[in-house]
């Protein structure tokens, strides 16, 4: 299934993508894509729904982030060896974990609103996964049992705040609109192998990133087992898993986003995002 949330920011309703590509309104059945809805039993109930019986959402309706604001928005840094190399960082021996503020989450086609003092805002196409059942100290052979589905994430990053100044990653990753998610939450059964997905990102129509989740240093299974050693993840929590090479900070000379730029990104099977960059 492909699940969505649609409508004005802060008042989104749940929806499902029908076989004909139209979006159908689930709000008469569920309040939102939270809690028990994301559990295996909850998703099975949605699979049994005759989507043709649901109201059609008008074409062009805004899509919000594919999950409501989670308790945790966890990110993994330098998880592609070639991306680590372009930033001049050593390949990590263990996953690098940091947080993005949940309030950074926005819809897949919402504007990226630059931080007021932004000088080095950058892009990162990433595969994210969404937790469906509570996860703590999860063994590797049970890891994927806790995944409700996958989605596309742009891990927008202000590099000056992330790596210069006092060098705290969360500062450069957490501004409002710096975490677009969606368009869809694609349930786990629809993605045969999350480690074989093509991914790309363009700025103003120019290809900047081309990669595949196949080149991750630490895969989804290992990440779930590792992260849940240190924290409990709850249904609806989001973990975004790192980016391939081609970010602005790795170019010579570096290139960063400015007002008027348009960012388009896609991951195989997970849809496409398009964001216009605007000044605050």
CSV table of C-alpha atoms in Angstrom, one decimal:
chain,number,residue,atom,x,y,z
A,1,UNK,CA,0.0,0.0,0.0
A,2,UNK,CA,0.9,3.6,-0.5
A,3,UNK,CA,-0.5,5.7,2.4
A,4,UNK,CA,-0.6,9.5,2.4
A,5,UNK,CA,-1.7,12.5,4.4
A,6,UNK,CA,-3.4,15.4,2.6
A,7,UNK,CA,-4.8,18.8,3.3
A,8,UNK,CA,-3.6,22.0,4.9
A,9,UNK,CA,-0.6,22.0,7.2
A,10,UNK,CA,-1.5,20.9,10.7
A,11,UNK,CA,-4.9,19.6,9.6
A,12,UNK,CA,-3.9,16.7,7.3
A,13,UNK,CA,-6.2,13.7,6.9
A,14,UNK,CA,-5.1,10.1,6.1
A,15,UNK,CA,-5.5,8.7,2.6
A,16,UNK,CA,-4.5,5.8,0.5
A,17,UNK,CA,-3.4,5.6,-3.1
A,18,UNK,CA,-5.9,3.5,-5.2
A,19,UNK,CA,-5.0,1.2,-8.0
A,20,UNK,CA,-5.8,4.0,-10.6
A,21,UNK,CA,-3.4,6.4,-8.9
A,22,UNK,CA,-6.1,8.5,-7.3
A,23,UNK,CA,-5.9,9.4,-3.6
A,24,UNK,CA,-8.9,8.2,-1.5
A,25,UNK,CA,-9.9,9.6,1.9
A,26,UNK,CA,-9.5,7.3,4.9
A,27,UNK,CA,-10.6,9.8,7.5
A,28,UNK,CA,-14.0,8.1,7.8
A,29,UNK,CA,-12.2,5.0,9.0
A,30,UNK,CA,-9.1,6.2,10.9
A,31,UNK,CA,-8.1,9.5,12.5
A,32,UNK,CA,-4.5,9.5,11.3
A,33,UNK,CA,-1.6,7.2,10.4
A,34,UNK,CA,-0.5,6.7,14.0
A,35,UNK,CA,-0.2,4.0,16.7
A,36,UNK,CA,-2.2,0.9,16.0
A,37,UNK,CA,-2.8,1.9,12.4
A,38,UNK,CA,0.9,1.3,11.6
A,39,UNK,CA,1.0,-2.1,13.4
A,40,UNK,CA,0.8,-5.3,11.2
A,41,UNK,CA,-2.8,-5.8,12.2
A,42,UNK,CA,-3.7,-2.2,11.5
A,43,UNK,CA,-2.1,-2.3,8.1
A,44,UNK,CA,-3.9,-5.6,7.3
A,45,UNK,CA,-7.2,-3.9,8.1
A,46,UNK,CA,-6.4,-1.1,5.6
A,47,UNK,CA,-5.4,-3.7,2.9
A,48,UNK,CA,-8.9,-5.2,3.2
A,49,UNK,CA,-10.6,-1.9,2.4
A,50,UNK,CA,-12.3,-1.5,-1.0
A,51,UNK,CA,-10.7,1.8,-2.0
A,52,UNK,CA,-13.3,2.3,-4.8
A,53,UNK,CA,-15.8,2.9,-2.0
A,54,UNK,CA,-13.9,5.7,-0.5
A,55,UNK,CA,-14.2,9.4,-1.4
A,56,UNK,CA,-11.8,10.7,-4.0
A,57,UNK,CA,-9.4,13.5,-2.9
A,58,UNK,CA,-9.4,16.3,-5.5
A,59,UNK,CA,-6.3,16.3,-7.8
A,60,UNK,CA,-3.8,18.9,-6.8
A,61,UNK,CA,-4.7,18.8,-3.1
A,62,UNK,CA,-1.5,19.4,-1.0
A,63,UNK,CA,0.2,16.3,0.4
A,64,UNK,CA,1.5,16.6,3.9
A,65,UNK,CA,4.3,14.6,5.5
A,66,UNK,CA,3.4,10.9,5.2
A,67,UNK,CA,3.4,10.5,9.0
A,68,UNK,CA,2.3,12.9,11.7
A,69,UNK,CA,4.9,14.5,13.9
A,70,UNK,CA,6.7,11.6,15.6
A,71,UNK,CA,8.3,11.3,19.0
A,72,UNK,CA,11.7,10.6,17.4
A,73,UNK,CA,13.2,11.7,14.1
A,74,UNK,CA,16.5,9.9,14.1
A,75,UNK,CA,19.2,10.3,11.4
A,76,UNK,CA,22.3,8.4,10.4
A,77,UNK,CA,25.4,10.3,9.3
A,78,UNK,CA,28.0,9.4,6.7
A,79,UNK,CA,26.4,6.1,5.9
A,80,UNK,CA,27.7,5.9,2.3
A,81,UNK,CA,31.5,5.5,1.9
A,82,UNK,CA,31.7,7.7,-1.1
A,83,UNK,CA,29.8,10.5,0.7
A,84,UNK,CA,32.1,10.2,3.6
A,85,UNK,CA,35.0,10.6,1.2
A,86,UNK,CA,33.6,13.7,-0.4
A,87,UNK,CA,33.3,15.4,3.0
A,88,UNK,CA,36.8,14.4,4.0
A,89,UNK,CA,35.5,12.3,6.9
A,90,UNK,CA,36.8,8.8,7.7
A,91,UNK,CA,34.4,5.8,7.1
A,92,UNK,CA,32.6,5.3,10.4
A,93,UNK,CA,33.2,2.0,12.3
A,94,UNK,CA,29.8,2.2,13.8
A,95,UNK,CA,26.6,4.1,12.7
A,96,UNK,CA,26.7,7.8,13.5
A,97,UNK,CA,23.4,8.7,15.2
A,98,UNK,CA,22.0,12.2,15.5
A,99,UNK,CA,18.6,13.8,15.8
A,100,UNK,CA,16.6,16.1,13.6
A,101,UNK,CA,13.9,18.0,15.5
A,102,UNK,CA,10.5,16.5,14.7
A,103,UNK,CA,9.3,20.0,14.0
A,104,UNK,CA,11.6,20.1,10.9
A,105,UNK,CA,9.2,17.7,9.2
A,106,UNK,CA,7.3,19.1,6.2
A,107,UNK,CA,5.3,17.9,3.2
A,108,UNK,CA,7.1,16.5,0.1
A,109,UNK,CA,6.4,19.6,-2.0
A,110,UNK,CA,6.4,22.3,0.6
A,111,UNK,CA,8.8,25.2,0.3
A,112,UNK,CA,12.2,24.9,2.0
A,113,UNK,CA,12.3,28.1,4.0
A,114,UNK,CA,16.0,29.1,4.5
A,115,UNK,CA,17.2,29.7,8.1
A,116,UNK,CA,17.4,33.5,8.5
A,117,UNK,CA,21.2,33.4,8.8
A,118,UNK,CA,21.7,30.5,6.3
A,119,UNK,CA,24.9,30.6,4.3
A,120,UNK,CA,25.4,26.9,3.6
A,121,UNK,CA,22.1,25.1,3.3
A,122,UNK,CA,22.6,21.8,1.5
A,123,UNK,CA,20.5,18.9,0.2
A,124,UNK,CA,20.6,15.2,0.9
A,125,UNK,CA,18.3,12.5,-0.7
A,126,UNK,CA,17.7,9.7,1.8
A,127,UNK,CA,15.7,6.6,2.3
A,128,UNK,CA,13.8,6.7,5.6
A,129,UNK,CA,11.9,4.0,7.4
A,130,UNK,CA,8.9,4.3,9.7
A,131,UNK,CA,8.5,2.2,12.8
A,132,UNK,CA,5.3,0.2,13.1
A,133,UNK,CA,5.7,-1.6,16.5
A,134,UNK,CA,7.6,-0.6,19.6
A,135,UNK,CA,11.3,-1.4,19.2
A,136,UNK,CA,14.0,-1.7,21.9
A,137,UNK,CA,17.0,-4.0,22.0
A,138,UNK,CA,15.9,-5.6,18.7
A,139,UNK,CA,17.9,-8.6,17.4
A,140,UNK,CA,18.9,-8.4,13.8
A,141,UNK,CA,16.7,-11.3,12.8
A,142,UNK,CA,13.6,-9.5,14.1
A,143,UNK,CA,14.5,-6.0,12.9
A,144,UNK,CA,12.3,-5.7,9.8
A,145,UNK,CA,9.3,-7.0,11.8
A,146,UNK,CA,9.3,-3.5,13.4
A,147,UNK,CA,9.1,-1.6,10.1
A,148,UNK,CA,5.7,-0.3,8.9
A,149,UNK,CA,7.1,1.1,5.7
A,150,UNK,CA,9.6,3.3,3.8
A,151,UNK,CA,9.5,6.9,2.5
A,152,UNK,CA,11.6,9.5,0.8
A,153,UNK,CA,13.4,12.1,2.9
A,154,UNK,CA,15.3,15.3,2.1
A,155,UNK,CA,17.7,15.7,5.0
A,156,UNK,CA,18.2,19.5,4.4
A,157,UNK,CA,21.2,20.7,6.3
A,158,UNK,CA,22.8,24.1,7.2
A,159,UNK,CA,26.4,23.1,7.0
A,160,UNK,CA,27.8,26.1,8.9
A,161,UNK,CA,25.8,25.3,12.0
A,162,UNK,CA,26.4,21.6,11.5
A,163,UNK,CA,30.2,21.4,11.1
A,164,UNK,CA,31.6,24.9,11.9
A,165,UNK,CA,30.9,27.1,14.9
A,166,UNK,CA,30.5,24.5,17.7
A,167,UNK,CA,29.9,21.7,15.2
A,168,UNK,CA,26.6,20.3,16.6
A,169,UNK,CA,24.8,18.4,13.8
A,170,UNK,CA,21.3,18.8,15.3
A,171,UNK,CA,21.6,22.6,15.0
A,172,UNK,CA,22.1,22.4,11.3
A,173,UNK,CA,19.4,19.8,10.6
A,174,UNK,CA,16.4,20.9,12.6
A,175,UNK,CA,14.9,24.1,11.2
A,176,UNK,CA,11.3,24.1,10.2
A,177,UNK,CA,10.9,22.6,6.6
A,178,UNK,CA,14.4,21.0,6.8
A,179,UNK,CA,12.9,17.5,6.8
A,180,UNK,CA,10.5,16.9,3.9
A,181,UNK,CA,8.9,13.4,4.1
A,182,UNK,CA,6.8,11.6,1.5
A,183,UNK,CA,4.9,11.7,-0.8
A,184,UNK,CA,3.9,8.2,0.3
A,185,UNK,CA,4.5,5.8,3.2
A,186,UNK,CA,5.1,2.6,1.2
A,187,UNK,CA,4.4,-0.4,3.3
A,188,UNK,CA,7.2,-2.9,3.8
A,189,UNK,CA,5.6,-5.7,1.7
A,190,UNK,CA,5.8,-3.5,-1.5
A,191,UNK,CA,9.6,-3.0,-1.3
A,192,UNK,CA,11.2,-6.3,-2.1
A,193,UNK,CA,14.7,-5.2,-1.0
A,194,UNK,CA,15.2,-1.8,0.6
A,195,UNK,CA,19.0,-2.2,-0.1
A,196,UNK,CA,18.5,-2.1,-3.9
A,197,UNK,CA,16.8,1.2,-4.6
A,198,UNK,CA,18.0,3.8,-7.1
A,199,UNK,CA,18.0,7.3,-5.8
A,200,UNK,CA,18.7,10.8,-7.3
A,201,UNK,CA,18.5,14.5,-6.7
A,202,UNK,CA,18.5,17.5,-9.0
A,203,UNK,CA,18.8,21.2,-8.3
A,204,UNK,CA,17.3,23.5,-11.0
A,205,UNK,CA,17.2,20.5,-13.4
A,206,UNK,CA,20.8,19.6,-13.0
A,207,UNK,CA,21.6,16.1,-11.6
A,208,UNK,CA,23.6,16.5,-8.3
A,209,UNK,CA,23.2,13.1,-6.7
A,210,UNK,CA,22.9,9.6,-8.2
A,211,UNK,CA,23.2,6.6,-6.0
A,212,UNK,CA,21.7,3.4,-4.7
A,213,UNK,CA,20.8,2.1,-1.2
A,214,UNK,CA,22.9,-0.9,-2.2
A,215,UNK,CA,26.1,1.1,-1.2
A,216,UNK,CA,25.0,1.9,2.4
A,217,UNK,CA,27.7,1.1,4.9
A,218,UNK,CA,25.1,0.0,7.5
A,219,UNK,CA,21.9,-1.5,6.1
A,220,UNK,CA,18.4,-1.2,7.5
A,221,UNK,CA,18.6,-4.4,9.6
A,222,UNK,CA,21.8,-3.4,11.2
A,223,UNK,CA,20.6,0.2,11.9
A,224,UNK,CA,17.4,-1.0,13.6
A,225,UNK,CA,19.4,-3.4,15.8
A,226,UNK,CA,22.0,-0.7,16.6
A,227,UNK,CA,19.8,2.3,17.3
A,228,UNK,CA,17.5,0.3,19.5
A,229,UNK,CA,20.4,-0.6,21.8
A,230,UNK,CA,20.3,3.0,22.9
A,231,UNK,CA,16.7,4.2,22.7
A,232,UNK,CA,13.2,2.9,22.4
A,233,UNK,CA,11.5,3.6,19.0
A,234,UNK,CA,7.7,4.0,18.9
A,235,UNK,CA,5.2,3.5,16.2
A,236,UNK,CA,5.4,6.4,13.8
A,237,UNK,CA,9.0,7.2,14.6
A,238,UNK,CA,11.2,8.0,11.6
A,239,UNK,CA,14.8,7.0,10.9
A,240,UNK,CA,16.5,8.5,7.9
A,241,UNK,CA,19.5,6.5,6.8
A,242,UNK,CA,22.1,8.7,5.1
A,243,UNK,CA,22.9,10.1,1.6
A,244,UNK,CA,25.0,9.1,-1.4
A,245,UNK,CA,27.6,11.5,-2.8
A,246,UNK,CA,26.8,14.7,-4.6
A,247,UNK,CA,26.0,17.1,-1.8
A,248,UNK,CA,26.8,20.7,-2.2
A,249,UNK,CA,29.5,20.8,0.4
A,250,UNK,CA,31.5,18.2,-1.4
A,251,UNK,CA,31.7,20.1,-4.7
A,252,UNK,CA,34.7,22.1,-5.7
A,253,UNK,CA,33.9,24.9,-5.1
A,254,UNK,CA,31.0,24.1,-2.8
A,255,UNK,CA,27.5,24.9,-4.0
A,256,UNK,CA,24.6,25.8,-1.6
A,257,UNK,CA,20.9,26.5,-1.9
A,258,UNK,CA,19.6,30.0,-2.4
A,259,UNK,CA,16.2,31.5,-2.7
A,260,UNK,CA,14.6,30.6,-6.1
A,261,UNK,CA,16.3,27.2,-6.4
A,262,UNK,CA,14.1,24.1,-7.1
A,263,UNK,CA,15.1,20.7,-5.6
A,264,UNK,CA,13.7,17.5,-7.1
A,265,UNK,CA,14.5,14.1,-5.6
A,266,UNK,CA,13.3,10.6,-6.1
A,267,UNK,CA,13.9,7.0,-4.8
A,268,UNK,CA,12.8,4.0,-6.8
A,269,UNK,CA,9.3,2.9,-5.6
A,270,UNK,CA,8.9,5.7,-3.1
A,271,UNK,CA,7.9,8.6,-5.4
A,272,UNK,CA,9.2,12.1,-6.0
A,273,UNK,CA,9.5,15.4,-4.0
A,274,UNK,CA,9.8,18.9,-5.4
A,275,UNK,CA,10.6,21.9,-3.2
A,276,UNK,CA,11.2,25.5,-4.0
A,277,UNK,CA,13.7,27.3,-1.8
A,278,UNK,CA,12.5,30.6,-0.4
A,279,UNK,CA,13.9,33.2,2.0
A,280,UNK,CA,12.4,33.7,5.4
